[in-house]
mmCIF file of C-alpha atoms in Angstrom:
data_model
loop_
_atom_site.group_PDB
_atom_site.id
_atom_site.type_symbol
_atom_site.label_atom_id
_atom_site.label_comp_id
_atom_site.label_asym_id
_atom_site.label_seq_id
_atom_site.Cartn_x
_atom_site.Cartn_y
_atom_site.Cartn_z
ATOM 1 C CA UNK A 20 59.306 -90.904 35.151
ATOM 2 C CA UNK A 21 59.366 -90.698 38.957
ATOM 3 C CA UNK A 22 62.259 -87.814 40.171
ATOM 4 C CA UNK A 23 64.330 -88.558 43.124
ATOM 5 C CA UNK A 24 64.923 -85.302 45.429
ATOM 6 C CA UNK A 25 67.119 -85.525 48.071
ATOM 7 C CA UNK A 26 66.194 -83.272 51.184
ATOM 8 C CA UNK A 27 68.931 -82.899 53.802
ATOM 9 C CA UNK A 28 67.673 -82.457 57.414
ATOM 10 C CA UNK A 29 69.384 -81.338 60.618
ATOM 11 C CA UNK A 30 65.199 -80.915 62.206
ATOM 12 C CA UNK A 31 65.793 -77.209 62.195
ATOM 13 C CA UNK A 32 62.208 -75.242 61.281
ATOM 14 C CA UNK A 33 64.340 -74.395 58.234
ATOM 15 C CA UNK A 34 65.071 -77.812 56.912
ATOM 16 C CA UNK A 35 61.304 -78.714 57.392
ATOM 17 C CA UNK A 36 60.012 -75.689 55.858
ATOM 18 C CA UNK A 37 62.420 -76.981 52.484
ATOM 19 C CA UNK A 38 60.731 -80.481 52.780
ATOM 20 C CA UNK A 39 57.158 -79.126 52.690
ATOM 21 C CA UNK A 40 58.574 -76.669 50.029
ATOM 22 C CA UNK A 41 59.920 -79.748 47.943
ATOM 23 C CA UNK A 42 56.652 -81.770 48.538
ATOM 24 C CA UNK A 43 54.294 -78.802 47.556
ATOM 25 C CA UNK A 44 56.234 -77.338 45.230
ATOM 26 C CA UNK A 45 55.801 -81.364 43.177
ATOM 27 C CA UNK A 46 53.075 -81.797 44.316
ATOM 28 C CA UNK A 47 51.546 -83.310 40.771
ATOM 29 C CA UNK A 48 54.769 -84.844 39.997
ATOM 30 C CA UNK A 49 55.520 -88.484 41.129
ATOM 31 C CA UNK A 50 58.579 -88.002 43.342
ATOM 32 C CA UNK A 51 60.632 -90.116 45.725
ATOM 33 C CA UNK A 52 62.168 -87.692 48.840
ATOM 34 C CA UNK A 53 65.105 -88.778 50.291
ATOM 35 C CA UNK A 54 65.419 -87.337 54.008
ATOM 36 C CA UNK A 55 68.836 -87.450 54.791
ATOM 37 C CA UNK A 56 70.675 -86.603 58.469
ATOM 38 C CA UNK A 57 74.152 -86.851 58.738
ATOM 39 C CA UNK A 58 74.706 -87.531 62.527
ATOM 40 C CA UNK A 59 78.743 -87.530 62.426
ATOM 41 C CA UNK A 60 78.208 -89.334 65.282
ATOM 42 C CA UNK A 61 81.257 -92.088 66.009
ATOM 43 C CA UNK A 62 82.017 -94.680 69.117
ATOM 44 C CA UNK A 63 84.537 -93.040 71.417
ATOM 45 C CA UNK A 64 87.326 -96.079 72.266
ATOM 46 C CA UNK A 65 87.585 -94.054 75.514
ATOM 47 C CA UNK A 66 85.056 -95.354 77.573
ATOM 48 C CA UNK A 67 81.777 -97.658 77.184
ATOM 49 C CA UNK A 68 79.896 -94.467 78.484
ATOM 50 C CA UNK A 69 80.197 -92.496 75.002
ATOM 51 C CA UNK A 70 79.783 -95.632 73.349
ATOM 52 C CA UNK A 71 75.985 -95.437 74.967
ATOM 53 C CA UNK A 72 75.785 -91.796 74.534
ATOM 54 C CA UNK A 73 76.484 -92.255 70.836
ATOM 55 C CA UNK A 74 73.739 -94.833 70.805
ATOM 56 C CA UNK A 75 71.508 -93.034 72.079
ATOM 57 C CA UNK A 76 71.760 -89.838 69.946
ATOM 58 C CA UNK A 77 71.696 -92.020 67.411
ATOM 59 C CA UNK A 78 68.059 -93.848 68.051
ATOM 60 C CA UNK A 79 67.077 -90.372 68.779
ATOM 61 C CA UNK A 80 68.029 -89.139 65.538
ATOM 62 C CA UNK A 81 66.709 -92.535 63.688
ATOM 63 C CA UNK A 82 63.183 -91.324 65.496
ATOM 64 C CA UNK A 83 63.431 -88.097 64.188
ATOM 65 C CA UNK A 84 63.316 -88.874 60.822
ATOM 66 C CA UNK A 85 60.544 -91.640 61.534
ATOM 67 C CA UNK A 86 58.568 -88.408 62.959
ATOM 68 C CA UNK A 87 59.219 -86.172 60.202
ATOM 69 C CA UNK A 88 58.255 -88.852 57.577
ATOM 70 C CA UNK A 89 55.229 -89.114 59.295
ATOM 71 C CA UNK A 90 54.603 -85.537 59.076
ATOM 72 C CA UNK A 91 55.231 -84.671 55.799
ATOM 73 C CA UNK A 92 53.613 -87.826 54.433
ATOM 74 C CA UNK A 93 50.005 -87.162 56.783
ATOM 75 C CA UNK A 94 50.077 -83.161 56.614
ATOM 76 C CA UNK A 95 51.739 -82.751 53.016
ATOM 77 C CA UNK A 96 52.061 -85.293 50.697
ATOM 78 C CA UNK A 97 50.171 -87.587 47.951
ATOM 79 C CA UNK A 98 49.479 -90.745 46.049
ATOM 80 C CA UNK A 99 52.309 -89.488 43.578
ATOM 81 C CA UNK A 100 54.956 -89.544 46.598
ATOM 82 C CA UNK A 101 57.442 -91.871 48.589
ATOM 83 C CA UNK A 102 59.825 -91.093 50.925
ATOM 84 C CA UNK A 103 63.320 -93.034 52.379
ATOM 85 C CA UNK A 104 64.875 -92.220 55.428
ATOM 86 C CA UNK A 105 68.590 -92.350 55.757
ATOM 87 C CA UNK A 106 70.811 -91.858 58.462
ATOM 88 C CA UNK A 107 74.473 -91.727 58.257
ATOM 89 C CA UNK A 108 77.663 -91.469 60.867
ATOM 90 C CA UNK A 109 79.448 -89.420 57.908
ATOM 91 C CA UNK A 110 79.405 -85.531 57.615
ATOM 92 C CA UNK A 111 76.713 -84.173 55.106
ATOM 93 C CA UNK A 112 78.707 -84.008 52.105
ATOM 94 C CA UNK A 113 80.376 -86.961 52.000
ATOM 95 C CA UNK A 114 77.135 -88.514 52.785
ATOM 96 C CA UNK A 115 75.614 -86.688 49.373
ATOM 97 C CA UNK A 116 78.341 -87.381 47.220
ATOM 98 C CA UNK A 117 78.219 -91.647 48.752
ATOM 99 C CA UNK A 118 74.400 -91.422 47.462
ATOM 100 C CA UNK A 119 75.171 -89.642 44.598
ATOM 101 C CA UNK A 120 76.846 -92.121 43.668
ATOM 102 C CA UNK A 121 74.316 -95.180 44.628
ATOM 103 C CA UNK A 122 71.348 -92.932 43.494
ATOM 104 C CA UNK A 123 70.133 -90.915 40.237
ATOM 105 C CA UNK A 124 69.327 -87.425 42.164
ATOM 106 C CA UNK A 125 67.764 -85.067 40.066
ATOM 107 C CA UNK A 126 67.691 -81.775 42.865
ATOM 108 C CA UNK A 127 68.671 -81.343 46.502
ATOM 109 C CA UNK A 128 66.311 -79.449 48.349
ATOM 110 C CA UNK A 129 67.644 -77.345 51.163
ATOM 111 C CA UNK A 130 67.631 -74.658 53.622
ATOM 112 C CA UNK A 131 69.635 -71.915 53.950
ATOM 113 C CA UNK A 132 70.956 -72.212 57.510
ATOM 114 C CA UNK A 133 70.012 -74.786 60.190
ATOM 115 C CA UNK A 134 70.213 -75.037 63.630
ATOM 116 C CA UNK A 135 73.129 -72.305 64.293
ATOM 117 C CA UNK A 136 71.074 -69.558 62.050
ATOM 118 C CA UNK A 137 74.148 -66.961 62.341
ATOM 119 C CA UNK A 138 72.047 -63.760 61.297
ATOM 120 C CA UNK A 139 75.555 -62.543 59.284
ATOM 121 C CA UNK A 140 75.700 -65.425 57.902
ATOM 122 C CA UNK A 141 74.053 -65.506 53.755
ATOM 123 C CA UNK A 142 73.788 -69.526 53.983
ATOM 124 C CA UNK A 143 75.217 -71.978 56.788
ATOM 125 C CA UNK A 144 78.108 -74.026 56.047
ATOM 126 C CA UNK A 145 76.627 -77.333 55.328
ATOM 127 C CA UNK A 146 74.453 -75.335 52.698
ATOM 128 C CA UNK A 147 78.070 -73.366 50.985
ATOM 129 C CA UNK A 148 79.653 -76.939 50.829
ATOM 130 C CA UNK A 149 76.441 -78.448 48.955
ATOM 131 C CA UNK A 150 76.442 -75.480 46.195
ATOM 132 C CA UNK A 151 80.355 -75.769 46.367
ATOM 133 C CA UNK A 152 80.667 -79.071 45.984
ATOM 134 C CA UNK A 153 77.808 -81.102 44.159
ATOM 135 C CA UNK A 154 78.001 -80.866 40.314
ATOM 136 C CA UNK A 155 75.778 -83.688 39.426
ATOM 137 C CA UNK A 156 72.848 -82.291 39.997
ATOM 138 C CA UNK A 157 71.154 -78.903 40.723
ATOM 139 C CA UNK A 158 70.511 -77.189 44.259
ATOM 140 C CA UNK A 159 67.520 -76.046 45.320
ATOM 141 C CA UNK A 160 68.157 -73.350 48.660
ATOM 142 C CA UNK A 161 65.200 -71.925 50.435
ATOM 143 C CA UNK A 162 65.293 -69.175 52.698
ATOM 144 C CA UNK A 163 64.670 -69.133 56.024
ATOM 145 C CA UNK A 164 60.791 -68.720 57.376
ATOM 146 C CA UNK A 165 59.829 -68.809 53.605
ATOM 147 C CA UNK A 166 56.440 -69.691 53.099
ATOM 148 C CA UNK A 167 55.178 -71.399 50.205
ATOM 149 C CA UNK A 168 53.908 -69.294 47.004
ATOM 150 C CA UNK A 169 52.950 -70.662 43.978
ATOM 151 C CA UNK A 170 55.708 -69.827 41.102
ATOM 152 C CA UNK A 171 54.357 -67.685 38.441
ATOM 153 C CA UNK A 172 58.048 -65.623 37.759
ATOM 154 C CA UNK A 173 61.377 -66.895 37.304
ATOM 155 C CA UNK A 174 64.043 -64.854 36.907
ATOM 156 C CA UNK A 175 67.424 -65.871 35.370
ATOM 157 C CA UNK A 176 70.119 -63.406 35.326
ATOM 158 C CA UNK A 177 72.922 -64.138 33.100
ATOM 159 C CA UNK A 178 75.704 -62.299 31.377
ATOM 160 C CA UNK A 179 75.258 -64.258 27.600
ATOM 161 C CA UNK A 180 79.272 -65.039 28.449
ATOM 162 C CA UNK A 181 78.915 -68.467 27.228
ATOM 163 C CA UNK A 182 77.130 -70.781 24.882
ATOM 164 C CA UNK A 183 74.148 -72.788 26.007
ATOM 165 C CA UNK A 184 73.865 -76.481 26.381
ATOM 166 C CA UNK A 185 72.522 -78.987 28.685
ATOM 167 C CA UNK A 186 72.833 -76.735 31.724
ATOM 168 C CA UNK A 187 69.276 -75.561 30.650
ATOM 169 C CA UNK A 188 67.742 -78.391 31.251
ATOM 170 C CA UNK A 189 66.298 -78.311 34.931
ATOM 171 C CA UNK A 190 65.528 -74.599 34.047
ATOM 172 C CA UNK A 191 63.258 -75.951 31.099
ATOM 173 C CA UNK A 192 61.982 -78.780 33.735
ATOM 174 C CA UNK A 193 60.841 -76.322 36.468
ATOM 175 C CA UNK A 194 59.407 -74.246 33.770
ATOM 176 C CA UNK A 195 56.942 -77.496 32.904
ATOM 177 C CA UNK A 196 56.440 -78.287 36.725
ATOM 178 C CA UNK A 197 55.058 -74.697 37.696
ATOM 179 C CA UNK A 198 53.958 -73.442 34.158
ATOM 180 C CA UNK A 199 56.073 -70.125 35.108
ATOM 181 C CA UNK A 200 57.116 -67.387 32.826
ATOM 182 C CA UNK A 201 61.242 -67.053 32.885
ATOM 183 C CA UNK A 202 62.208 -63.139 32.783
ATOM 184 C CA UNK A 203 65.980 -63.523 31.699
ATOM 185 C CA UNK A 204 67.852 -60.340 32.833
ATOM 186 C CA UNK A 205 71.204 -58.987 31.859
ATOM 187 C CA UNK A 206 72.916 -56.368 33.854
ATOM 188 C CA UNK A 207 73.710 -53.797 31.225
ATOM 189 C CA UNK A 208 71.930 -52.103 28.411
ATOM 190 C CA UNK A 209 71.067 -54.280 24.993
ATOM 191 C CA UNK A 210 73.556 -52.157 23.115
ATOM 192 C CA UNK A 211 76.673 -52.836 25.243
ATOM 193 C CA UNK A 212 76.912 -56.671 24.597
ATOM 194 C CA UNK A 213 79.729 -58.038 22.175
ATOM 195 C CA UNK A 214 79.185 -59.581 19.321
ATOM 196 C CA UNK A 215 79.831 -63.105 20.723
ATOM 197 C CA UNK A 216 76.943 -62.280 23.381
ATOM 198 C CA UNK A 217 74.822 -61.627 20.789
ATOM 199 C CA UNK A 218 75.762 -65.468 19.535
ATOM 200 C CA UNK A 219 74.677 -66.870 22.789
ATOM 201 C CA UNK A 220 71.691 -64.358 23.338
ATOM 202 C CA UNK A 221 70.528 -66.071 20.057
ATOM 203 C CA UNK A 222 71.263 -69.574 20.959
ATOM 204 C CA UNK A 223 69.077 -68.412 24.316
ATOM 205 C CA UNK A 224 66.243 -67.598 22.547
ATOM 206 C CA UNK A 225 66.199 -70.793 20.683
ATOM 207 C CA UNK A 226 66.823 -72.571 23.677
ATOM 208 C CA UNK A 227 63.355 -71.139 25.107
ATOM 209 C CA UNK A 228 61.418 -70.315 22.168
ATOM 210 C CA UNK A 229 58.543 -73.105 23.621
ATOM 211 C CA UNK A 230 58.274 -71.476 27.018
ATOM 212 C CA UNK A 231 56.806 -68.173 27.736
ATOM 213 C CA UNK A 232 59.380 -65.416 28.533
ATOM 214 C CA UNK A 233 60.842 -62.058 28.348
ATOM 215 C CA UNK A 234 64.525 -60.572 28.384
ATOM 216 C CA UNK A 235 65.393 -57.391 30.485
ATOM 217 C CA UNK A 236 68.240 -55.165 30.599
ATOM 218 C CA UNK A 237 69.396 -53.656 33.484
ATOM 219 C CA UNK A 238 71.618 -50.399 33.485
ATOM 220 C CA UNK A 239 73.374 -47.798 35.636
ATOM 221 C CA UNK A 240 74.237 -50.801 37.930
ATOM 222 C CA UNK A 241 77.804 -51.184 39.364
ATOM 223 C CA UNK A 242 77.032 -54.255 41.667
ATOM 224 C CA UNK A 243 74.994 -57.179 39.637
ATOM 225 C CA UNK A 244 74.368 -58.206 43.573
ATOM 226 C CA UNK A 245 71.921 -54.702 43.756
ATOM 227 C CA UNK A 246 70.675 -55.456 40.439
ATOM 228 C CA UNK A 247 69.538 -58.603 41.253
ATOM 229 C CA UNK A 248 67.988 -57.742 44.446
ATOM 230 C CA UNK A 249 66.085 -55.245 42.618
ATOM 231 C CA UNK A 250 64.844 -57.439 39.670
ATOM 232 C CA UNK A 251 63.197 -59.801 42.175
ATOM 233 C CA UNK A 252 61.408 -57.380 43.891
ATOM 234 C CA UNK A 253 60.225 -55.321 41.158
ATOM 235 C CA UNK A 254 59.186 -58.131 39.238
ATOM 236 C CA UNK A 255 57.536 -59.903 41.997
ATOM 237 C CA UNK A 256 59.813 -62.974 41.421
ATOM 238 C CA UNK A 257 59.242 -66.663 43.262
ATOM 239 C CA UNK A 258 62.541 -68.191 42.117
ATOM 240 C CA UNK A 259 65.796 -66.758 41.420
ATOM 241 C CA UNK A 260 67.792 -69.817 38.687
ATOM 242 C CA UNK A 261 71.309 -68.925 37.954
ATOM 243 C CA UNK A 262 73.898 -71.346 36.418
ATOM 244 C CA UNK A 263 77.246 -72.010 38.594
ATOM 245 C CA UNK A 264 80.210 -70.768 36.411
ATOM 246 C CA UNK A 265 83.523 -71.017 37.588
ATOM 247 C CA UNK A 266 84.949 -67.711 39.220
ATOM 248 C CA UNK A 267 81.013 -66.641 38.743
ATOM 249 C CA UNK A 268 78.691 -64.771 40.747
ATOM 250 C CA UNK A 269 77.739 -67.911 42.440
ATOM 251 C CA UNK A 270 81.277 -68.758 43.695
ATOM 252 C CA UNK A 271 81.666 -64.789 45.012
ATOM 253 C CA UNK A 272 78.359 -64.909 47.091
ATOM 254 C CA UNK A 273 79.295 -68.394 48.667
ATOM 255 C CA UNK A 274 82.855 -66.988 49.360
ATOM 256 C CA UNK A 275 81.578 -63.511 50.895
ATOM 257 C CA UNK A 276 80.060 -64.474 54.424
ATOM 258 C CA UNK A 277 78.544 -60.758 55.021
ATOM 259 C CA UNK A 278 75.406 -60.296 53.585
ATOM 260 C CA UNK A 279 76.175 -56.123 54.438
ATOM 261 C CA UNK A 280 79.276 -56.456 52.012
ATOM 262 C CA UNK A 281 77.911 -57.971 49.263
ATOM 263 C CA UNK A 282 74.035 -56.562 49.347
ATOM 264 C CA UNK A 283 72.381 -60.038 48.139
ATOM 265 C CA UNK A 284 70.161 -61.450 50.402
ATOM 266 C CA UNK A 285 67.992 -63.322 48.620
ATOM 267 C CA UNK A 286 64.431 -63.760 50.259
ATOM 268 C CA UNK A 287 62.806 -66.268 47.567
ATOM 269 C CA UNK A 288 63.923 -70.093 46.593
ATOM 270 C CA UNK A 289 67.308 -69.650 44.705
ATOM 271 C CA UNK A 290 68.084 -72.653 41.948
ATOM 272 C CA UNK A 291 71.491 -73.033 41.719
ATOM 273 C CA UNK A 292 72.272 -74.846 37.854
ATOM 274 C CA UNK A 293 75.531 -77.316 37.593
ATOM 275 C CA UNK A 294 77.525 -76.164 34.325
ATOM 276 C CA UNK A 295 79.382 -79.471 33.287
#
């Protein structure tokens, strides 16, 4: 069954290095991509002079997206792809939640920052909103100047704080696509969890018992931020999955706009998973 994966685009190098992410990343996978720009561009009643200007920004923005199409489809892409082009006068998420509406998506694809690329900044604002807001499907951020690497390591840090249901599923999915290994880490030692994280450490190991993985435990951390970081690096992870709880980890990183104050700056792909 073909996927549909929406890739927003302001023509930033960061947005196009998502899209050739997205398109190698499925590359055996029949896919349709979705390029999306949100132009917020509207006629001015002022004067017939910004009614032109608009026009024009606007036919210049309809011929970017004919040029990256082009691109992607000549330098990246394959018989098992199609792509649409849409342009809207909206801001970007009321845009995505018009098509999620209109269209199954299975994952947005995105980049971190785009044009503005505020080095403080963790992710740009259109990118917060998009993890903030969308909870119909998962979100797919990709850091800036990342270059493609084949993903052999997926880590999934979690805290066993809740049962596990349906959420799983696009972790299971990538799993398939990229035939990775998931290393699920905890931040604290094996013999400090409750009994009722036990339950769901169980119900975890079910959940995964047909994929290949590992759990890890680690201690004598005070920030799960630091721990995190660490994980990645010593593991040599290519894609960071964690689940977006409410008042969760997820929800403190998008809040915190100082990568210095919260230590995560996360330098590999980062799934983000809806929990309905």
């Amino acid at each position: 069954m073909s996927k549909n994966i929406l890739l927003p685009t302001d023509f930033s190098e960061n947005a196009l290095r998502a899209a050739i992410y997205a398109v190698t990343l499925y590359e055996k996978e029949p896919c349709t991509f979705h390029f999306l720009h949100a132009s917020r561009l509207k006629a001015s009643r002022m004067s017939n002079m910004s009614n032109k200007l608009t026009h024009v920004m606007a036919e210049k923005a309809r011929q970017d997206l004919a040029k990256l199409k082009e691109k992607i489809e000549t330098d990246y892409a394959n018989k098992n792809h199609s792509f649409e082009v849409i342009l809207t006068t909206n801001d970007l998420q009321a845009s995505i939640e018009v098509l999620l509406e209109k269209t199954k998506i299975d994952l947005i694809i995105i980049g971190t920052k785009g044009e503005s690329n505020a080095k403080e900044m963790l992710f740009g604002s259109n990118t917060v909103n998009v993890i903030k807001h969308v909870n119909q499907c998962p979100v797919m951020v990709i850091p800036n100047s990342y270059e493609y690497v084949k993903p052999e390591q997926i880590a999934f840090p979690t805290g066993f704080n809740r049962a596990y249901g349906d959420e799983l599923l696009p972790l299971k999915q990538l799993i398939k696509v990229t035939n990775a290994s998931v290393r699920v880490v905890h931040i604290n030692g094996e013999d400090e969890i409750s009994e009722a994280q036990k339950h769901n450490l169980a119900l975890l190991k079910i959940a995964l018992k047909n994929f290949d993985h590992s759990f890890h435990w680690m201690t004598n951390y005070d920030r799960v931020a630091k721990a995190i970081q660490d994980f990645t690096i010593e593991l040599d992870i290519n894609i960071l999955v964690m689940i977006k709880y409410k008042h969760g980890f997820i929800e403190d990183i998008i809040k915190e706009p100082i990568i210095k104050r919260i230590g995560f700056h996360p330098t590999i792909p980062f799934l983000v998973l809806p929990h309905n």
